[in-house]
XYZ file of C-alpha atoms in Angstrom:
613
model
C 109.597 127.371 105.369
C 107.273 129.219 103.014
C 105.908 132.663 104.600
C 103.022 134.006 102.728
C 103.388 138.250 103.511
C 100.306 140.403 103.436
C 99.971 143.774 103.008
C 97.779 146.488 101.733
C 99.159 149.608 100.409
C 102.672 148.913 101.200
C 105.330 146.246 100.221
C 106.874 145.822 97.610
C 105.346 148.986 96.244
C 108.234 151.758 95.927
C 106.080 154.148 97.516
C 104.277 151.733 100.155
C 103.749 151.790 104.258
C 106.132 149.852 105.845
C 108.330 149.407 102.641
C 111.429 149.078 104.206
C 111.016 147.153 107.025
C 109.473 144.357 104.962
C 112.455 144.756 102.594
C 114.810 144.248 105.421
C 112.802 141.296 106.725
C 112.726 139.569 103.782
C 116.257 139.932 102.809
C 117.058 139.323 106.412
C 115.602 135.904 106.602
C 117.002 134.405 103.409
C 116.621 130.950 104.255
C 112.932 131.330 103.784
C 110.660 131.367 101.021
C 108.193 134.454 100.903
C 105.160 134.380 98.418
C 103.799 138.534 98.425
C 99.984 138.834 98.676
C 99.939 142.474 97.881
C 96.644 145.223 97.889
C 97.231 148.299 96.316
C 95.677 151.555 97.316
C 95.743 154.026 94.284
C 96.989 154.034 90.531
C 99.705 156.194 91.420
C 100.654 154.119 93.947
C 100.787 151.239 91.166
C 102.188 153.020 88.635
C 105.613 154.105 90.471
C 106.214 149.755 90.730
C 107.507 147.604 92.993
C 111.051 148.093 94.936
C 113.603 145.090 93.396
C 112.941 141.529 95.138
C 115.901 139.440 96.181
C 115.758 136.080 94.478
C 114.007 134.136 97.387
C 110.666 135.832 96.866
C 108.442 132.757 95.075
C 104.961 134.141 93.855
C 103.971 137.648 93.958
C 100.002 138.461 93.669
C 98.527 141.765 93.638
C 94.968 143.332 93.890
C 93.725 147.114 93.622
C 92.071 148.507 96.540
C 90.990 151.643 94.975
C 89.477 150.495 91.174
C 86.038 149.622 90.642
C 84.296 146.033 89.488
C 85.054 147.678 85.951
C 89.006 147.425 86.019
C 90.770 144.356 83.789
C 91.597 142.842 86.891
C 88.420 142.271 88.091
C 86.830 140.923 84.812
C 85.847 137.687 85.448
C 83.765 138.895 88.377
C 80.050 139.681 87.372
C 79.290 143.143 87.216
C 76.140 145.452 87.545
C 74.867 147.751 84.796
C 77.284 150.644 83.999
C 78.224 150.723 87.399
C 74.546 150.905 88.766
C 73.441 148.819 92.086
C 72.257 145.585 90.317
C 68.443 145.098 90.972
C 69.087 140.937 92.345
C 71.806 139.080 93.171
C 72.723 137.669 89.682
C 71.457 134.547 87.583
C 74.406 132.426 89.436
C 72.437 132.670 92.668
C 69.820 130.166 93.293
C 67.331 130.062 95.977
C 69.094 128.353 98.508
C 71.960 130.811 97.769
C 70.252 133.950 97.799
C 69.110 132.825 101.369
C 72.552 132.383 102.827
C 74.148 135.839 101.033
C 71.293 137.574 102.983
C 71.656 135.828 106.124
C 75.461 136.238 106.002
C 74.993 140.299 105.129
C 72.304 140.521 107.933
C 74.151 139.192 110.356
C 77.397 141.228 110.040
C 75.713 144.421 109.226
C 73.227 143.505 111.995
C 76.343 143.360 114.176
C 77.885 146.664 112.618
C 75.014 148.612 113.432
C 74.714 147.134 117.003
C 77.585 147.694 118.407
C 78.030 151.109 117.472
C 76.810 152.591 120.831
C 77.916 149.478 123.148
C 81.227 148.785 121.609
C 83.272 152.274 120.170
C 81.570 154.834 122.694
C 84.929 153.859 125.038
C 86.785 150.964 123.089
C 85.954 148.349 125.378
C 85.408 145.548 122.909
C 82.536 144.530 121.643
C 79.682 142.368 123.671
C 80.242 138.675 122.587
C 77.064 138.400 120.747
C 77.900 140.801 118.202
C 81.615 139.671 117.750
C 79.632 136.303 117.099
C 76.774 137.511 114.422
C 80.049 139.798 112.583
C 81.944 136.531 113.016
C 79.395 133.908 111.379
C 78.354 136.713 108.695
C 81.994 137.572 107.400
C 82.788 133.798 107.154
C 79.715 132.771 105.446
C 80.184 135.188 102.964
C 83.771 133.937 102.153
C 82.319 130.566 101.565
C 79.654 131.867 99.468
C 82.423 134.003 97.746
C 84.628 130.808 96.952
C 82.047 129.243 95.691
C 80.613 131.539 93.406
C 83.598 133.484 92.301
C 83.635 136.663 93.995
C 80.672 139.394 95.807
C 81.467 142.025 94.039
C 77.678 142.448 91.788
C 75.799 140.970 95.180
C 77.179 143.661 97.667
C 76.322 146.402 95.379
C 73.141 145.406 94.753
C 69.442 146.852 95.699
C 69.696 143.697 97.798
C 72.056 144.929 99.682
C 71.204 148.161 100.324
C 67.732 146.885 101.793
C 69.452 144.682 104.392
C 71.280 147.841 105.140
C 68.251 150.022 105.667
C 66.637 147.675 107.906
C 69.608 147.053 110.223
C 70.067 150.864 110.939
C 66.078 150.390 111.514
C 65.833 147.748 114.118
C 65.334 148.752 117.099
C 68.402 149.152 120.095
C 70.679 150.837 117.381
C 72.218 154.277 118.299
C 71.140 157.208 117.576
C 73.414 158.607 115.273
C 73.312 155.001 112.919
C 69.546 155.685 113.156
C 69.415 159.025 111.501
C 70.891 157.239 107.921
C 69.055 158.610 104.816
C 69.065 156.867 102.000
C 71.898 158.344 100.655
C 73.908 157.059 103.977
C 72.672 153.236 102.923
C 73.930 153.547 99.600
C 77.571 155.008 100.519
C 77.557 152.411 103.521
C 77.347 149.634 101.161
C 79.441 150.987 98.432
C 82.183 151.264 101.296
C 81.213 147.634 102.884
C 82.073 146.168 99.034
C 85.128 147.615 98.895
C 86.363 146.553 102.223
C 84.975 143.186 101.931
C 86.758 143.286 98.179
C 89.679 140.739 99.380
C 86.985 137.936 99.846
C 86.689 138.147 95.988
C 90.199 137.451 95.182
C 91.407 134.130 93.911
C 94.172 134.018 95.993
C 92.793 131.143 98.132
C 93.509 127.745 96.369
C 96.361 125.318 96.786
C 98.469 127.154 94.830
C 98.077 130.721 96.801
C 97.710 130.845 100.510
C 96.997 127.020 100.643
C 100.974 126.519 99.541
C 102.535 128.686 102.664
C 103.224 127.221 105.736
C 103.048 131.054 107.471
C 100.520 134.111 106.791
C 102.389 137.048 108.119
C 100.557 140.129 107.986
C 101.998 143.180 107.984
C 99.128 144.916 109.268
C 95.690 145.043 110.664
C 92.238 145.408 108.689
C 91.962 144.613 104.670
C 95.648 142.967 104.926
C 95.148 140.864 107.244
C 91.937 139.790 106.121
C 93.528 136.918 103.239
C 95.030 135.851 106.206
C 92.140 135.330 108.214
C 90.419 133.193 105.253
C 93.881 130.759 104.853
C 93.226 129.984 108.245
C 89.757 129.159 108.173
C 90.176 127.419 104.519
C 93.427 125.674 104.795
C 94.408 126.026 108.899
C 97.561 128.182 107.929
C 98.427 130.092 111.272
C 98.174 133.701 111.365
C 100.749 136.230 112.369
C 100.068 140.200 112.372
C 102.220 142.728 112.850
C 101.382 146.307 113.350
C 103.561 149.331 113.988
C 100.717 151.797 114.077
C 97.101 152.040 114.830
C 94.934 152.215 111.932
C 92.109 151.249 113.719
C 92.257 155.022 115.657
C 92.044 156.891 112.263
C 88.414 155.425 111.664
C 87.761 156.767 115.441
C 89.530 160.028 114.495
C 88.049 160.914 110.807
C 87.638 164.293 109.955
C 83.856 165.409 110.715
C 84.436 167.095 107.146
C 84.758 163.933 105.278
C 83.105 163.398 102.440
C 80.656 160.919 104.088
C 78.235 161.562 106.922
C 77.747 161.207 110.585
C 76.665 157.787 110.354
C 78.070 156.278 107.555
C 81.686 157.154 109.358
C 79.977 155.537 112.828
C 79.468 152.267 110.987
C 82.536 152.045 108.670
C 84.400 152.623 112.738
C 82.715 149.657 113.941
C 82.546 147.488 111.329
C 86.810 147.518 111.278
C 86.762 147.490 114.797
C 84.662 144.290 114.991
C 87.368 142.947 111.737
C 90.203 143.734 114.214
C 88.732 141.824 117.129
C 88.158 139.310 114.797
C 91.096 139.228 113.893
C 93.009 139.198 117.059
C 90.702 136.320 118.236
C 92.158 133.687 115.472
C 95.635 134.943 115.330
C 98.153 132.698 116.387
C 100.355 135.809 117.547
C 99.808 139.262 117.050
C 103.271 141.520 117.279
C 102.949 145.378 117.981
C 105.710 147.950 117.106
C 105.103 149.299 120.774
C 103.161 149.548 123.681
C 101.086 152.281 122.842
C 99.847 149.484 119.775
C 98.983 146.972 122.289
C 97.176 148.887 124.668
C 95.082 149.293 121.575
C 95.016 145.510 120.702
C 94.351 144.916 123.973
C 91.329 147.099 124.268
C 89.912 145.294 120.907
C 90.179 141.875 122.182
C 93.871 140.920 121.722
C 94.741 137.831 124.121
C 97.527 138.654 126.276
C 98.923 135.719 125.967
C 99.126 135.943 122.454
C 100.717 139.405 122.624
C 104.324 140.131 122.110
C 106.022 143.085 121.249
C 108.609 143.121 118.811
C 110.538 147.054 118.078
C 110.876 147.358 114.481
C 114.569 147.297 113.343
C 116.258 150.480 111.765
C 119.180 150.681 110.120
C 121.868 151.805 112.560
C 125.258 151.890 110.684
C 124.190 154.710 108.749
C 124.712 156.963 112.056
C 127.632 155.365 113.040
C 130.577 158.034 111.557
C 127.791 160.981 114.057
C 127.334 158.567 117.135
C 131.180 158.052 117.026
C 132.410 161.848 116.528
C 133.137 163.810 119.380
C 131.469 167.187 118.088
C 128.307 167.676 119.835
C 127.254 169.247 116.634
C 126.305 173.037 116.722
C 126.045 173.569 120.780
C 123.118 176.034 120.275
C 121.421 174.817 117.467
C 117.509 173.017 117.740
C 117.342 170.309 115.060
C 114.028 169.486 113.717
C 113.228 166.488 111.098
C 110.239 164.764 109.800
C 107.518 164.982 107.531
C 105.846 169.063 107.537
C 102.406 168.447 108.048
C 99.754 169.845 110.610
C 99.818 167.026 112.790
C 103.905 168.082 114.057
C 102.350 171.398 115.134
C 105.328 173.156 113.919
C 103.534 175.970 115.217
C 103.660 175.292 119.086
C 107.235 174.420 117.730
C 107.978 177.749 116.399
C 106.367 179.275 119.795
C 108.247 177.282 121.889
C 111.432 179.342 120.115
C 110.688 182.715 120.569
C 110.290 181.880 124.332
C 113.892 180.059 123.493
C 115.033 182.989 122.006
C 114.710 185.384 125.074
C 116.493 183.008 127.192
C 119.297 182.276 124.856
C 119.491 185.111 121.791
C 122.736 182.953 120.295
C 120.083 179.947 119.940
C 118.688 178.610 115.999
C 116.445 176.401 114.978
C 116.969 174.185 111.926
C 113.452 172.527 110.420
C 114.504 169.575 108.325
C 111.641 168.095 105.886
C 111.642 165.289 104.045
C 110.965 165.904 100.082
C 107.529 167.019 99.358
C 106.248 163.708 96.987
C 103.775 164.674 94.257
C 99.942 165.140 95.425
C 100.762 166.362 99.338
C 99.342 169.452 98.845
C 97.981 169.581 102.399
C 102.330 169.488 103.438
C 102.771 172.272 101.042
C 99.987 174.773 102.359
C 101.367 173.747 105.958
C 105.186 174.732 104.979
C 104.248 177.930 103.447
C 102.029 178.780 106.660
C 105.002 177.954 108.921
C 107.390 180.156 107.008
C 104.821 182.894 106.968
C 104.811 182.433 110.919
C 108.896 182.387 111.234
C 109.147 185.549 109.681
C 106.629 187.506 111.384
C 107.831 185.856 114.559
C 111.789 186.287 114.005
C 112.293 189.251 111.489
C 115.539 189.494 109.981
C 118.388 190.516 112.385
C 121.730 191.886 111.163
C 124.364 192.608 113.257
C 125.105 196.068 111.886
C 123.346 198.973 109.165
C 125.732 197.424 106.335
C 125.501 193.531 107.223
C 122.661 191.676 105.744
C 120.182 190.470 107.725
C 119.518 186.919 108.676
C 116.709 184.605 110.558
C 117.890 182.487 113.003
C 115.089 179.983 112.089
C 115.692 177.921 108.431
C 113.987 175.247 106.297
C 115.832 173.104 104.823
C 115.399 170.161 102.329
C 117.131 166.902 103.455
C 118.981 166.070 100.210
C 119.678 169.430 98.872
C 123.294 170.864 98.591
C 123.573 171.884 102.601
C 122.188 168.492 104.062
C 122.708 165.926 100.929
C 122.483 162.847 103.769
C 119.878 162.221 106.564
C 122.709 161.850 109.017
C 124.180 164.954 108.512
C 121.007 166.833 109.534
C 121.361 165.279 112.978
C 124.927 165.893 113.474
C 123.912 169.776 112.655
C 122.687 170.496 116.273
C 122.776 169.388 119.950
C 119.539 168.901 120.574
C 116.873 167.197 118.380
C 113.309 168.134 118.815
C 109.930 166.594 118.289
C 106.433 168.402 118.452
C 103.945 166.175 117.254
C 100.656 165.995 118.842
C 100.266 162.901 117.020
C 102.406 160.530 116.613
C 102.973 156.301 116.464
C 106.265 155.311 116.506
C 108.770 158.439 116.643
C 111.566 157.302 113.749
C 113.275 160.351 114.201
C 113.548 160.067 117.605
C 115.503 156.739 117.277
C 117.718 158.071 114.274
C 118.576 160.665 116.885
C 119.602 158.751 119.752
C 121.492 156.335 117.011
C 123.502 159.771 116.791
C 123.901 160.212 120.398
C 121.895 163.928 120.389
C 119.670 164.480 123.600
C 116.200 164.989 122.756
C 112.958 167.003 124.240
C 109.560 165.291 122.860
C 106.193 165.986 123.703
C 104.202 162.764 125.370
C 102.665 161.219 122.137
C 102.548 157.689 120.834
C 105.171 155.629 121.995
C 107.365 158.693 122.772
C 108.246 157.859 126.468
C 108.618 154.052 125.998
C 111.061 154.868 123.142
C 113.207 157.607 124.885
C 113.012 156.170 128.388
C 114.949 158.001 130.740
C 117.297 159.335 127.691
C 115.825 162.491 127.023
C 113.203 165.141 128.326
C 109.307 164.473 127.794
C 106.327 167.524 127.838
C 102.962 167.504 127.347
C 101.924 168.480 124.228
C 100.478 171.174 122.855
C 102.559 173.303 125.430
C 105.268 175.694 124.044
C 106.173 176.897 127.029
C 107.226 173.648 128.548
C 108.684 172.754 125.106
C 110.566 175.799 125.792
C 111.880 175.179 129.474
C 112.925 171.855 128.670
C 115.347 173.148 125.196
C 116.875 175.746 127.447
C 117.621 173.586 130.068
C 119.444 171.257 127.812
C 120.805 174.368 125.729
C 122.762 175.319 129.023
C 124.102 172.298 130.595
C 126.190 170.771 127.534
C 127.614 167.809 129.873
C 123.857 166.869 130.685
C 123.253 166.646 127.239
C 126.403 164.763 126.757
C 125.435 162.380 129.557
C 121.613 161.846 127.839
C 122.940 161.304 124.443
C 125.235 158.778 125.182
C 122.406 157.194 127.257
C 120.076 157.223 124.608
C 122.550 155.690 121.746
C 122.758 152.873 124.237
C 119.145 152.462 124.516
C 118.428 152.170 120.648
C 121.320 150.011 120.077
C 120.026 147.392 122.489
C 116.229 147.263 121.840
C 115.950 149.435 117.870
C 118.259 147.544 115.658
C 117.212 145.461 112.570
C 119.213 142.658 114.173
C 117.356 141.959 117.057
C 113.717 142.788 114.833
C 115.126 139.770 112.877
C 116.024 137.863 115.397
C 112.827 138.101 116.958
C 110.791 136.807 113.765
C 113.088 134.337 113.626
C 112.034 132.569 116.156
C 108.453 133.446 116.064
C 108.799 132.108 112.662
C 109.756 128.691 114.044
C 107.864 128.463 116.753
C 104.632 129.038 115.087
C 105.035 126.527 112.458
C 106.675 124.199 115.373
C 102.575 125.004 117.155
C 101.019 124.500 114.296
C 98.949 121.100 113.675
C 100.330 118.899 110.659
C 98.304 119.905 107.330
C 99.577 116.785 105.168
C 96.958 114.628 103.894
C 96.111 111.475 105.799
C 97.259 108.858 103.550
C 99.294 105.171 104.190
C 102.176 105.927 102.353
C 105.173 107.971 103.077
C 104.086 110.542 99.938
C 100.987 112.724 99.524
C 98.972 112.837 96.992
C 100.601 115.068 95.512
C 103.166 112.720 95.053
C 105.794 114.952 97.134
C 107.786 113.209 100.760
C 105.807 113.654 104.070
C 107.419 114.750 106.654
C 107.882 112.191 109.131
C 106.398 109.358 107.517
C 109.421 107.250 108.278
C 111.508 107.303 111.476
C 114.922 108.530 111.039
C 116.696 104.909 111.012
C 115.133 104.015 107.801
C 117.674 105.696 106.160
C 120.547 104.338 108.021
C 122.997 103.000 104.050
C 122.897 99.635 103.481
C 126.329 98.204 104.014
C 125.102 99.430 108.113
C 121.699 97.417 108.409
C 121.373 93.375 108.671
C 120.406 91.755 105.761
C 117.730 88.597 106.214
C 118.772 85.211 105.824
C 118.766 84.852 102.096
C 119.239 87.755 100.649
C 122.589 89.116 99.409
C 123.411 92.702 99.536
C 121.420 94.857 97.039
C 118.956 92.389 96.668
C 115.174 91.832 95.673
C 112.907 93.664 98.220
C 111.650 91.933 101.178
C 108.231 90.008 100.881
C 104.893 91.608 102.170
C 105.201 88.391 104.606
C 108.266 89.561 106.060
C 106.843 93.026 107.405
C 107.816 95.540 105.034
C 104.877 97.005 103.903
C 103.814 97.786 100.575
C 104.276 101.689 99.437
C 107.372 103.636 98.272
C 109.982 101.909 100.750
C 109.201 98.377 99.784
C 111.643 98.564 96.806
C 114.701 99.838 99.200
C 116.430 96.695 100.424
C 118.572 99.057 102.872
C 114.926 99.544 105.334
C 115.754 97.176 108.119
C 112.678 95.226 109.073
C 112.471 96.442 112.722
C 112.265 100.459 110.916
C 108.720 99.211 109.374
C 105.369 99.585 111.160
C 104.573 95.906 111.425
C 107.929 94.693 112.988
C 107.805 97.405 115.528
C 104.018 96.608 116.707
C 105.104 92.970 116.861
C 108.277 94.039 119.148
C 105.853 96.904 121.121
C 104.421 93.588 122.931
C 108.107 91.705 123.570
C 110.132 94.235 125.378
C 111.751 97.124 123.607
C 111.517 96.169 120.230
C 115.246 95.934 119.648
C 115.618 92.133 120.274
């Protein structure tokens, strides 16, 4: 089958979300053919290219997230002057059109601004009448996008803005949405174009997402928003995946953004009323965990169109450490992940003195991944954390002529001590994990592929990943982060016991094997669900001139030399008369149809008996 993949900011981008586990689904599932329906996030991010496609990827077609209505891609689409809101709508738009664009942009931002006291104060959903107005406004303005090419000039135009004003206005809106200034409206609707940007695209047309039988996407929001139009324009079912919850960051953004109070309270709601619209014409919707579907749920998310499916890591790589018998250095703490605030190295580094005093042989190695070009926010976090370690553990020596060392190190994973990923876990007993925030804990997996105990804090999908295979604390605590490393520091057959537990666990439910698997046969069963999208026609052939599938029962290609020939006619003969009840259309030159395989003879039999006489 053909599976159209979605994604924004990821695949096949080198540097992309979720790179490799749509690499390993695609080359996992080679007897399919995937078309890529990509949106980019940043010039970098385009710049560094695409990973290398096996050979069964058809079409790729990409679109920037980040650019403005000025950039080559988006030339054919009308623009404003020098990048100023546009005073109208454009010539294009005629009366009857200019109606519908502001009918469609009322009602969604009339929705947006509704529901932003009733629906996101506890994430209960949203009340059925504004899912409806969001609903009816976001599809209208697809149509009206179709039709005339793209948005881009309308939604940036004084137009616009107006329709903006008054919705935070009307009465029954909350408080914060009703405090916008003007300059709220105007960043409001510069952020509403670019999220509604994918409407624009010319991606929906027989050749694009009218060709695949599947739209997989490989996340919520803008990606799986293409999606959500093939369905409504063509009736291609909808698949979406999501390991993580990107719908929380728009609940969690930084009160020193560079947008206001309100303008973050309606960019929240307006992709939390996308997700529930989303997750109401899905066909299936498959989170990484259950910590992602308690969110789905909470959005809207049918149960019964909820499945989770783990995604698949790469185990063989950790084979040669889950197979050794060294436990790897018996009173070392192993750290690895990303260095960045929210793995609160810090309670980490706490947690270590208090280890420390119970064991004074114990070390702690901090693993980070390479710093990549433009995280200066991991930088200014690593040099804090180092400042910490050495006014926390000073350098020790064990005499006046020895030199001095700190049992606490940071290390690069690929430099000339830890050149592999694997080797980092095989350098301690226990592997540790201090995020306060966190989706779905790789590391943690990688470890228990090694067979190392663990000692997490309760985060994310933490607890449903480690089961009862390793020690959980709340986080945020250092001194239960503390308890539970010295507990497994001193009871080396308990950690034995928990890490062979735990490689057990991830080999069974973590594996790319069974994540392909899985899609497999979601794969088939959706398309299976799916109503037939072949044109209605009499023939056997569309009109595109390609075979229906179907269109003839499986007997009417039984050879020749196997079917009865009429009275008459000699083997390879002319074709059967229109009289004799072959009918006229692409089989009435094939001699080898029997006449009981055609339409007529069988509704003639249907009133006999069984039709086989």
């Amino acid at each position: 089958m053909r599976i159209g993949l979605l994604t924004e900011g990821g695949y096949p981008y080198a540097n992309g979300e979720s790179r490799l586990w749509c690499d390993r689904l695609v080359r996992g599932l080679p007897q399919h053919e995937f078309d890529l329906f990509a949106l980019s996030r940043s010039a970098e991010q385009e710049r560094r290219g695409w990973v290398r496609l096996p050979d069964h990827v058809g079409h790729v077609r990409t679109a920037p997230m980040w650019t403005g209505e000025d950039h080559p891609r988006h030339a054919r689409r009308r623009r404003g002057l020098n990048g100023r809101l546009a005073t109208g709508l454009g010539r294009s738009y005629g009366r009857r059109d200019r109606r519908r664009y502001e009918e469609d942009v009322a009602a969604l931002v009339g929705a947006v601004c509704a529901g932003t006291e009733s629906g996101s104060e506890a994430g209960r959903g949203y009340p059925a009448t504004a899912s409806a107005l969001f609903a009816g406004g976001l599809h209208g303005l697809a149509e009206l996008a179709r039709e005339k090419g793209g948005l881009t000039t309308a939604l940036r135009s004084e137009t616009t803005v107006r329709i903006v004003e008054s919705a935070c206005r009307a009465p029954g809106t909350g408080r914060t949405v009703h405090s916008a200034t003007v300059p709220d409206y105007l960043a409001f609707a510069t952020e509403l174009e670019r999220a509604l940007r994918p409407l624009s695209l010319d991606w929906y047309d027989e050749d694009g997402l009218g060709a695949v039988d599947l739209c997989h996407a490989a996340s919520g929001g803008a990606a799986a928003l293409p999606g959500l139009l093939a369905k409504r324009f063509f009736g291609v079912p909808l698949l979406v995946t999501e390991h993580g919850v990107p719908l929380r960051s728009h609940y969690l953004a930084a009160p020193e953004a560079e947008v206001g109070a309100p303008v973050r309270a309606l960019l929240a709601n307006f992709h939390g009323l996308l997700a529930s619209e989303v997750y109401r014409e899905a066909a299936l919707i498959t989170p990484g965990n259950t910590h992602v579907r308690r969110w789905q749920e909470r959005f809207g998310a049918d149960r019964d169109r909820v499945r989770t499916v783990y995604p698949g890591m790469e185990a063989e790589r950790f084979r040669a450490v889950g197979d050794a018998d060294d436990e790897g250095g018996p009173a070392t703490l192993v750290w690895i992940g990303r260095i960045e605030p929210a793995k609160d190295l810090i309670a980490l580094l706490h947690a270590f003195a208090e280890v420390r005093r119970a064991e004074p042989d114990a070390r702690l190695r901090i693993f980070g991944a390479p710093v990549q070009e433009g995280e200066g926010e991991g930088d200014a976090y690593l040099t804090q954390c180092r400042a910490l370690a050495a006014q926390l553990f000073p350098d020790e020596a064990v005499d006046p002529h020895a030199e001095g060392d700190n049992p606490v190190t940071f290390e690069e994973i690929g430099g000339p001590e830890v050149p592999d990923l694997a080797e980092a876990y095989a350098a301690g007993g226990v592997v540790v994990l201090s995020s306060v925030v966190e989706g779905f804990p790789i590391s943690l997996v990688e470890a228990m592929f090694c067979g190392r105990a663990t000692v997490s804090t309760d985060v994310g999908a933490v607890v449903e990943v480690v089961g009862g295979t390793g020690l959980v604390v709340p986080p945020r605590n250092p001194r239960a982060l503390a308890d539970a490393c010295v507990a497994l520091l001193r009871d080396p057959e308990r950690r034995a016991r928990l890490g062979a537990a735990a490689r057990a666990r991830a080999l069974e439910l973590f594996t790319v094997e069974q994540n392909l698997e899985a899609f497999r046969g979601i794969y088939l069963d959706l398309v299976g669900q799916a109503p037939a999208r072949w044109p209605a026609s009499a023939d056997a052939r569309d009109t595109g001139g390609r075979p229906r599938p179907f269109a003839l029962p499986p007997e009417a290609h039984v050879p020749a030399a196997l079917t009865p020939q009429p009275v008459g006619a000699a083997p390879g003969g002319p074709a059967l008369p229109a009289s004799a009840g072959v009918p006229a259309g692409p089989t009435a030159g094939a001699s080898h149809v029997p006449s009981w395989a055609t339409d007529a003879e069988c509704a003639r039999a249907g009133g006999a008996g069984d039709g086989h006489a």
